[in-house]
Short mmCIF file of C-alpha atoms in Angstrom, two decimals:
data_model
loop_
_atom_site.label_atom_id
_atom_site.label_comp_id
_atom_site.label_asym_id
_atom_site.label_seq_id
_atom_site.Cartn_x
_atom_site.Cartn_y
_atom_site.Cartn_z
CA MET A 1 43.32 -2.68 -6.91
CA ASN A 2 41.29 -2.03 -3.70
CA SER A 3 38.63 -4.69 -2.92
CA PHE A 4 36.87 -6.25 -0.03
CA GLU A 5 38.08 -9.50 -1.35
CA SER A 6 41.55 -10.70 -0.20
CA SER A 7 43.17 -10.64 -3.61
CA PRO A 8 42.57 -9.71 -7.36
CA THR A 9 41.55 -13.17 -8.41
CA LEU A 10 39.43 -14.32 -11.41
CA ASN A 11 36.31 -13.59 -9.37
CA ALA A 12 37.46 -10.07 -8.80
CA TRP A 13 37.99 -9.52 -12.45
CA ARG A 14 34.37 -10.89 -13.06
CA ALA A 15 33.20 -8.46 -10.54
CA VAL A 16 34.75 -5.56 -12.37
CA LEU A 17 33.02 -6.61 -15.56
CA ALA A 18 29.75 -7.07 -13.73
CA LEU A 19 29.96 -3.60 -12.17
CA ALA A 20 30.90 -2.03 -15.44
CA VAL A 21 27.93 -3.69 -17.10
CA VAL A 22 25.36 -2.74 -14.42
CA PHE A 23 26.47 0.86 -14.12
CA VAL A 24 26.44 1.37 -17.86
CA MET A 25 22.88 0.02 -17.75
CA LEU A 26 22.02 2.35 -14.94
CA THR A 27 23.39 5.39 -16.77
CA THR A 28 21.71 4.59 -20.02
CA THR A 29 18.13 3.66 -18.81
CA GLY A 30 15.30 5.33 -17.33
CA TRP A 31 16.76 4.79 -13.91
CA THR A 32 19.03 7.76 -14.36
CA ALA A 33 17.94 11.27 -13.51
CA VAL A 34 18.33 13.02 -16.85
CA ALA A 35 18.65 16.59 -15.60
CA ASN A 36 20.81 18.03 -12.86
CA HIS A 37 19.35 21.47 -12.60
CA ARG A 38 21.66 23.89 -10.91
CA GLY A 39 20.14 26.35 -8.55
CA PRO A 40 21.64 29.66 -7.24
CA GLY A 41 25.40 30.06 -6.86
CA GLU A 42 26.86 29.90 -3.41
CA PRO A 43 25.01 32.29 -1.08
CA LEU A 44 26.13 30.33 2.02
CA LYS A 45 29.69 31.04 1.06
CA VAL A 46 29.07 34.70 0.69
CA ALA A 47 27.38 34.75 4.07
CA LEU A 48 30.24 32.92 5.76
CA ASN A 49 32.70 35.45 4.40
CA ALA A 50 30.55 38.31 5.87
CA TRP A 51 30.32 36.38 9.21
CA GLU A 52 34.14 36.00 9.50
CA LYS A 53 34.44 39.80 9.26
CA GLY A 54 31.64 40.50 11.66
CA ARG A 55 31.50 41.47 15.25
CA ILE A 56 28.95 41.61 18.05
CA GLY A 57 29.81 44.69 19.96
CA ALA A 58 33.67 44.68 20.33
CA ARG A 59 33.73 40.88 20.08
CA HIS A 60 34.84 38.94 17.08
CA LEU A 61 32.45 36.22 15.91
CA PRO A 62 33.60 32.66 16.47
CA SER A 63 34.80 30.51 13.56
CA PRO A 64 31.77 28.65 11.98
CA THR A 65 33.88 25.50 12.04
CA ALA A 66 34.49 25.78 15.84
CA PRO A 67 33.37 22.83 18.02
CA PRO A 68 29.66 22.89 18.82
CA LYS A 69 30.46 23.24 22.59
CA LEU A 70 32.44 26.38 21.78
CA LEU A 71 29.66 27.78 19.65
CA ALA A 72 27.02 26.87 22.28
CA ALA A 73 29.04 28.63 24.89
CA PHE A 74 29.29 31.80 22.66
CA PHE A 75 25.53 32.02 22.09
CA ALA A 76 24.93 31.36 25.83
CA SER A 77 26.93 34.41 26.58
CA LEU A 78 24.72 36.65 24.45
CA SER A 79 21.49 38.29 25.38
CA ALA A 80 18.36 37.30 23.63
CA ALA A 81 18.41 40.54 21.66
CA GLU A 82 21.98 39.92 20.65
CA GLN A 83 21.19 36.43 19.47
CA ALA A 84 18.23 37.77 17.51
CA ARG A 85 20.46 40.47 15.88
CA LEU A 86 22.87 37.93 14.60
CA ALA A 87 20.02 35.70 13.24
CA VAL A 88 18.65 38.64 11.28
CA LYS A 89 22.07 39.83 9.93
CA TYR A 90 23.50 36.32 9.11
CA PRO A 91 20.47 33.99 8.88
CA LEU A 92 22.20 31.48 6.53
CA VAL A 93 25.17 31.17 8.94
CA VAL A 94 23.25 31.06 12.25
CA GLY A 95 20.63 28.63 10.77
CA ASN A 96 23.38 26.06 10.00
CA LEU A 97 25.54 26.34 13.04
CA ASN A 98 25.85 23.10 15.10
CA GLY A 99 25.95 24.45 18.65
CA ALA A 100 23.54 27.37 18.08
CA PRO A 101 20.25 27.13 20.01
CA VAL A 102 17.87 25.08 17.79
CA THR A 103 15.03 27.66 18.24
CA LEU A 104 17.32 30.34 17.13
CA ARG A 105 18.22 28.20 14.10
CA TYR A 106 14.62 27.81 13.24
CA GLN A 107 14.11 31.58 13.31
CA ALA A 108 17.24 32.25 11.23
CA ASN A 109 16.28 29.64 8.63
CA ARG A 110 12.79 31.16 8.34
CA LEU A 111 14.45 34.47 7.45
CA ALA A 112 16.85 32.72 5.08
CA LEU A 113 13.98 30.90 3.33
CA MET A 114 12.10 34.19 2.92
CA ARG A 115 15.22 35.81 1.32
CA ALA A 116 15.74 32.85 -0.88
CA ARG A 117 12.09 33.03 -1.93
CA GLU A 118 12.57 36.62 -2.94
CA ALA A 119 15.70 35.88 -4.96
CA ASP A 120 14.03 33.14 -6.93
CA GLU A 121 10.88 35.25 -7.54
CA GLU A 122 13.21 37.65 -9.27
CA ARG A 123 14.59 34.79 -11.28
CA VAL A 124 11.07 33.89 -12.26
CA ARG A 125 10.63 37.41 -13.74
CA ASP A 126 14.14 37.55 -15.33
CA GLY A 127 13.73 37.42 -19.11
CA ARG A 128 17.38 36.69 -19.52
CA LEU A 129 16.96 33.14 -18.04
CA SER A 130 15.77 30.34 -20.17
CA SER A 131 12.25 29.03 -19.86
CA GLU A 132 13.65 26.01 -18.05
CA GLY A 133 15.52 28.21 -15.66
CA ARG A 134 12.59 30.20 -14.79
CA LEU A 135 10.55 27.06 -14.27
CA VAL A 136 13.13 25.77 -11.88
CA ALA A 137 13.08 29.09 -10.02
CA SER A 138 9.21 28.94 -9.98
CA ARG A 139 9.32 25.36 -8.38
CA ARG A 140 11.87 26.44 -5.78
CA VAL A 141 9.54 29.28 -4.80
CA GLU A 142 6.82 26.84 -4.33
CA ARG A 143 9.02 24.66 -2.07
CA TYR A 144 10.07 27.70 0.04
CA GLU A 145 6.52 28.69 0.47
CA SER A 146 5.73 25.20 1.69
CA MET A 147 8.52 25.18 4.16
CA LEU A 148 7.39 28.53 5.47
CA GLY A 149 3.98 27.41 6.05
CA GLY A 150 2.63 26.59 9.51
CA ASP A 151 5.04 26.03 12.34
CA ARG A 152 7.65 23.88 10.39
CA GLN A 153 10.95 23.76 12.14
CA ILE A 154 13.87 24.06 9.59
CA LEU A 155 17.03 23.08 11.29
CA ALA A 156 19.43 23.64 8.39
CA PHE A 157 18.93 25.32 5.03
CA ASP A 158 21.23 26.18 2.18
CA PRO A 159 19.90 27.29 -1.17
CA SER A 160 23.26 26.99 -2.86
CA GLY A 161 23.31 24.74 -5.99
CA ASN A 162 20.47 22.18 -5.87
CA GLY A 163 20.08 22.99 -2.02
CA ARG A 164 20.12 21.33 1.19
CA VAL A 165 17.71 21.20 4.10
CA ALA A 166 16.87 19.49 7.38
CA GLU A 167 13.61 19.63 9.18
CA VAL A 168 12.62 18.73 12.80
CA LEU A 169 9.37 17.12 13.91
CA GLY A 170 8.85 17.35 17.66
CA ASP A 171 10.71 19.05 20.34
CA LEU A 172 14.41 18.53 19.87
CA ASP A 173 15.48 20.01 23.12
CA GLN A 174 13.11 17.86 25.31
CA ALA A 175 13.34 14.69 23.30
CA LYS A 176 14.72 11.45 24.94
CA ARG A 177 14.85 9.55 21.67
CA VAL A 178 15.90 11.30 18.32
CA SER A 179 15.52 9.49 14.90
CA VAL A 180 17.35 10.83 11.93
CA VAL A 181 16.20 9.94 8.44
CA VAL A 182 19.06 9.86 5.89
CA PRO A 183 17.68 9.70 2.33
CA GLY A 184 19.49 8.63 -0.84
CA VAL A 185 20.02 9.84 -4.45
CA ASP A 186 18.33 12.91 -6.05
CA THR A 187 17.87 14.50 -2.59
CA ASN A 188 17.66 18.32 -2.87
CA ILE A 189 15.45 21.29 -2.19
CA LEU A 190 12.89 20.29 -5.00
CA THR A 191 12.63 16.59 -3.89
CA PHE A 192 12.61 17.28 -0.10
CA GLU A 193 8.80 16.85 -0.22
CA LYS A 194 6.38 15.52 -2.79
CA SER A 195 2.67 16.17 -3.52
CA ASP A 196 2.11 12.47 -4.60
CA ASN A 197 3.63 9.45 -2.64
CA TRP A 198 4.51 11.89 0.25
CA TYR A 199 6.13 9.19 2.32
CA THR A 200 8.69 8.55 -0.43
CA ALA A 201 10.34 11.98 -0.01
CA PRO A 202 12.49 12.94 3.07
CA ALA A 203 9.83 15.10 4.63
CA GLY A 204 7.19 12.38 4.31
CA MET A 205 9.49 9.67 5.53
CA ALA A 206 10.15 11.66 8.74
CA GLU A 207 6.44 12.53 9.15
CA SER A 208 5.47 8.78 8.80
CA LEU A 209 8.15 7.76 11.32
CA TYR A 210 7.19 10.41 13.85
CA ALA A 211 3.53 9.50 13.71
CA ALA A 212 4.46 5.79 14.07
CA GLU A 213 6.82 6.42 17.04
CA ARG A 214 4.18 8.39 18.85
CA ALA A 215 1.61 5.70 18.25
CA VAL A 216 4.08 3.06 19.69
CA ALA A 217 5.33 5.12 22.66
CA PRO A 218 3.04 8.11 23.33
CA SER A 219 4.64 8.81 26.67
CA THR A 220 8.21 8.92 25.32
CA PRO A 221 9.35 12.42 24.12
CA THR A 222 10.65 11.88 20.63
CA ALA A 223 11.79 13.96 17.71
CA VAL A 224 12.47 13.01 14.12
CA ILE A 225 14.81 14.91 11.74
CA ALA A 226 14.39 14.70 8.00
CA TRP A 227 18.05 15.07 7.13
CA ALA A 228 18.65 16.12 3.54
CA ASP A 229 21.62 18.29 4.60
CA TYR A 230 24.26 16.64 2.45
CA THR A 231 25.04 16.60 -1.26
CA SER A 232 23.54 13.42 -2.68
CA PRO A 233 24.25 11.88 -6.13
CA ALA A 234 22.04 13.17 -9.03
CA GLY A 235 20.59 10.00 -10.54
CA LEU A 236 22.24 6.53 -10.53
CA GLY A 237 25.35 7.47 -12.39
CA MET A 238 29.05 7.27 -11.32
CA ASP A 239 28.51 9.40 -8.14
CA ALA A 240 26.10 6.91 -6.86
CA ALA A 241 28.51 4.06 -7.56
CA ILE A 242 31.44 5.50 -5.71
CA GLY A 243 31.85 6.88 -2.11
CA LYS A 244 33.04 10.42 -2.51
CA LEU A 245 29.71 12.07 -1.74
CA ALA A 246 29.09 9.62 1.02
CA GLU A 247 32.42 10.54 2.63
CA ASP A 248 31.47 14.20 2.59
CA GLY A 249 27.98 13.48 4.04
CA ALA A 250 29.34 11.30 6.57
CA VAL A 251 31.34 14.13 8.13
CA ARG A 252 28.18 16.23 8.27
CA LEU A 253 26.09 13.44 9.70
CA ALA A 254 28.64 12.70 12.52
CA ALA A 255 28.81 16.48 13.32
CA LEU A 256 24.95 16.69 13.56
CA THR A 257 24.62 13.74 15.84
CA ALA A 258 27.35 14.98 18.19
CA ALA A 259 25.89 18.50 18.37
CA LEU A 260 22.21 17.58 19.17
CA PRO A 261 20.99 19.21 22.34
CA GLY A 262 20.61 17.39 25.64
CA THR A 263 21.42 13.68 26.26
CA SER A 264 18.99 12.15 23.79
CA GLU A 265 19.69 8.75 22.47
CA VAL A 266 19.79 8.68 18.52
CA SER A 267 18.76 6.19 15.87
CA LEU A 268 19.66 6.55 12.19
CA PHE A 269 17.22 5.35 9.41
CA CYS A 270 19.29 5.28 6.19
CA HIS A 271 17.61 4.67 2.83
CA SER A 272 19.36 3.58 -0.34
CA TYR A 273 22.55 5.73 -0.82
CA GLY A 274 21.86 7.15 2.61
CA SER A 275 23.00 3.82 3.96
CA VAL A 276 26.32 4.31 2.30
CA VAL A 277 26.62 7.63 4.11
CA CYS A 278 25.67 5.94 7.41
CA GLY A 279 28.13 3.16 6.74
CA VAL A 280 31.05 5.56 6.13
CA ALA A 281 30.05 7.59 9.20
CA ALA A 282 29.47 4.69 11.58
CA HIS A 283 32.98 4.59 13.13
CA ALA A 284 32.88 8.42 13.84
CA LEU A 285 29.36 8.55 15.39
CA PRO A 286 29.09 9.51 19.03
CA ALA A 287 28.12 6.85 21.68
CA ARG A 288 24.50 8.38 21.91
CA VAL A 289 23.85 6.76 18.45
CA THR A 290 22.36 3.44 19.63
CA ASP A 291 20.91 2.22 16.25
CA VAL A 292 21.77 2.32 12.64
CA ALA A 293 19.07 0.84 10.44
CA VAL A 294 19.46 0.50 6.55
CA ALA A 295 16.67 -0.03 4.06
CA GLY A 296 17.04 -0.86 0.38
CA SER A 297 20.93 -0.57 0.77
CA PRO A 298 23.39 -0.92 -1.98
CA GLY A 299 25.99 -1.58 0.62
CA MET A 300 27.75 0.22 3.62
CA ARG A 301 31.24 0.12 2.11
CA VAL A 302 32.38 -2.68 4.37
CA GLY A 303 32.37 -6.53 4.01
CA ASN A 304 30.50 -7.04 7.29
CA ALA A 305 28.86 -5.26 10.25
CA ALA A 306 31.93 -5.65 12.48
CA GLN A 307 33.94 -3.51 9.99
CA LEU A 308 31.72 -0.61 10.62
CA ARG A 309 33.43 -0.22 14.09
CA THR A 310 30.36 0.93 15.96
CA ASN A 311 28.75 -0.19 19.17
CA ALA A 312 25.26 0.78 17.78
CA HIS A 313 22.88 -2.00 16.84
CA VAL A 314 22.94 -2.46 13.16
CA TRP A 315 19.64 -3.22 11.43
CA ALA A 316 18.84 -3.97 7.83
CA THR A 317 15.70 -4.69 5.65
CA ARG A 318 14.79 -5.06 2.00
CA ASP A 319 11.49 -5.99 0.44
CA GLY A 320 11.21 -8.71 -2.11
CA ASP A 321 10.77 -6.46 -5.17
CA ASP A 322 13.25 -3.87 -4.46
CA TRP A 323 15.51 -3.46 -7.65
CA ILE A 324 18.48 -2.67 -5.47
CA GLN A 325 18.93 -6.36 -4.91
CA ASP A 326 20.08 -6.52 -8.50
CA VAL A 327 23.14 -4.25 -8.08
CA PRO A 328 26.35 -6.27 -7.48
CA TYR A 329 27.21 -6.26 -3.77
CA LEU A 330 30.91 -5.83 -4.39
CA ALA A 331 33.60 -3.21 -4.11
CA VAL A 332 36.47 -3.07 -6.62
CA GLY A 333 38.76 -0.15 -7.26
CA GLY A 334 36.39 2.15 -5.37
CA LEU A 335 33.43 1.09 -7.47
CA GLY A 336 30.47 -0.40 -5.69
CA HIS A 337 29.70 -0.29 -1.95
CA GLY A 338 30.58 -3.65 -0.49
CA ALA A 339 28.59 -6.64 0.92
CA ASP A 340 24.84 -6.94 1.14
CA PRO A 341 23.63 -5.79 4.63
CA VAL A 342 20.67 -8.23 4.49
CA ALA A 343 22.85 -11.25 3.69
CA ARG A 344 23.31 -13.79 6.41
CA GLY A 345 27.02 -13.38 6.67
CA PHE A 346 27.02 -9.64 7.02
CA GLY A 347 25.93 -9.73 10.62
CA ALA A 348 23.14 -7.23 10.69
CA ARG A 349 19.91 -7.71 12.59
CA VAL A 350 17.57 -8.32 9.54
CA VAL A 351 13.97 -7.13 10.13
CA SER A 352 10.83 -7.69 8.14
CA ALA A 353 9.70 -5.26 5.37
CA TYR A 354 6.40 -7.03 4.87
CA GLY A 355 3.90 -4.71 3.00
CA ALA A 356 6.53 -2.46 1.47
CA VAL A 357 6.67 -2.31 -2.25
CA GLY A 358 9.54 -1.45 -4.50
CA HIS A 359 12.60 0.74 -3.59
CA THR A 360 10.73 3.63 -1.96
CA GLY A 361 7.97 2.02 0.01
CA TYR A 362 9.75 1.38 3.42
CA PHE A 363 8.13 4.39 5.18
CA LYS A 364 4.63 3.75 3.98
CA PRO A 365 2.03 3.49 6.84
CA GLY A 366 0.91 -0.03 7.46
CA THR A 367 4.10 -1.71 6.48
CA GLU A 368 6.18 -3.80 8.86
CA SER A 369 9.27 -1.83 7.88
CA LEU A 370 7.78 1.31 9.25
CA ASP A 371 6.47 -0.42 12.35
CA ASN A 372 9.98 -1.82 12.87
CA PHE A 373 11.53 1.49 12.41
CA ALA A 374 9.24 3.06 15.06
CA ASP A 375 9.97 0.31 17.57
CA ILE A 376 13.80 0.70 16.98
CA GLY A 377 13.52 4.53 17.23
CA VAL A 378 11.93 4.30 20.79
CA ALA A 379 14.00 1.35 21.70
CA SER A 380 11.07 -1.04 21.88
CA TYR A 381 13.29 -3.87 20.73
CA ARG A 382 10.96 -6.68 21.84
CA ALA A 383 8.27 -5.65 19.47
CA VAL A 384 10.59 -5.74 16.27
CA SER A 385 9.44 -8.42 13.81
CA CYS A 386 12.42 -10.24 12.29
CA ALA A 387 12.63 -11.17 8.63
CA ASP A 388 12.93 -14.87 9.40
CA GLY A 389 9.68 -14.85 11.50
CA GLY A 390 11.55 -15.74 14.71
CA ALA A 391 13.44 -13.70 17.35
CA SER A 392 17.06 -13.86 16.02
CA CYS A 393 17.13 -10.17 15.10
CA ARG A 394 16.17 -9.09 18.61
CA SER A 395 18.73 -11.23 20.46
CA GLY A 396 20.97 -9.14 22.73
CA ALA A 397 19.25 -5.85 21.65
CA GLY A 398 18.07 -4.76 25.08
CA ALA A 399 15.00 -5.73 27.15
CA THR A 400 12.85 -2.51 26.67
CA GLY A 401 9.41 -2.45 25.15
#
């Protein structure tokens, strides 16, 4: 038995029972997402296979898994016309390559979105699909059209399965401070943004945070990434209770932060299951990540902040009526995510979430949770409001602001 406790005592057996009861409840009540609609097959895999056989002139194309520095050097060796030619021929690959110029990735992903829209428009008209399948395709078309609107900067896009996407607000190349929003369960193409309660979806969370950071520090060049570029659990079933998807997401998150352009410092804002991803990734994050803040966390798969093995400041918040507090903060046999990050003994810097309501209200404008996130994102630590009303959470966190 694997546990954050020292031995499989009577309390551990009670913990197993408690976890079993809670997760049975989660998977048999309205908290569970009933449908896990599958999208297209694996277009990115097809694109990667073509890329691996491709050339630019007489040169072989580099492995898409090559280190970002090698990929950056490869693209730097190309002319603008050659770069554009690769983006047009392999948009799904170029648009997802850490190390490729971000403006080129934006251009490639715009093309990839247009092609994905065309493919789903065909599915809408395909009488062989069920009415439900055509409805899902229609909803995806609407989402693609939204992401193609205006001057949106899509940093990553993969329509495979339920889909993954990341969007940038601000100038990523010039930013001195970059914030990454890591969302939780049920994150996919269709839920990346919402018409109602905009700030509860990844795109809205990032937009709220970006606006708040600019208000706090208008002279600081900032950028915010809505990072829905990992496969999250669908609903609060078994995938949400274990760490497999978090482990896969952590690899992608560490790769993203290491490959960001320039020398910007990075803060992570991790909501719900996203905090599990951040906890697993913490030890592998580059030194440029100065802050890891979690909200509504079910745990970070450790017993305390020291076990994260990071030099970044670790912040945590939870509002008083967030149902996540009723989930057992335990880990037994791979089930559960460990200690409560807002508990006194965990060792995080616990900040106020005053004004936030429920599990999804942390990025709502006017809340102290959003204000605190903005202060953390621009390293204005003196302005952060602690949950205890004092200054304990700011102690030793720097003298800026």
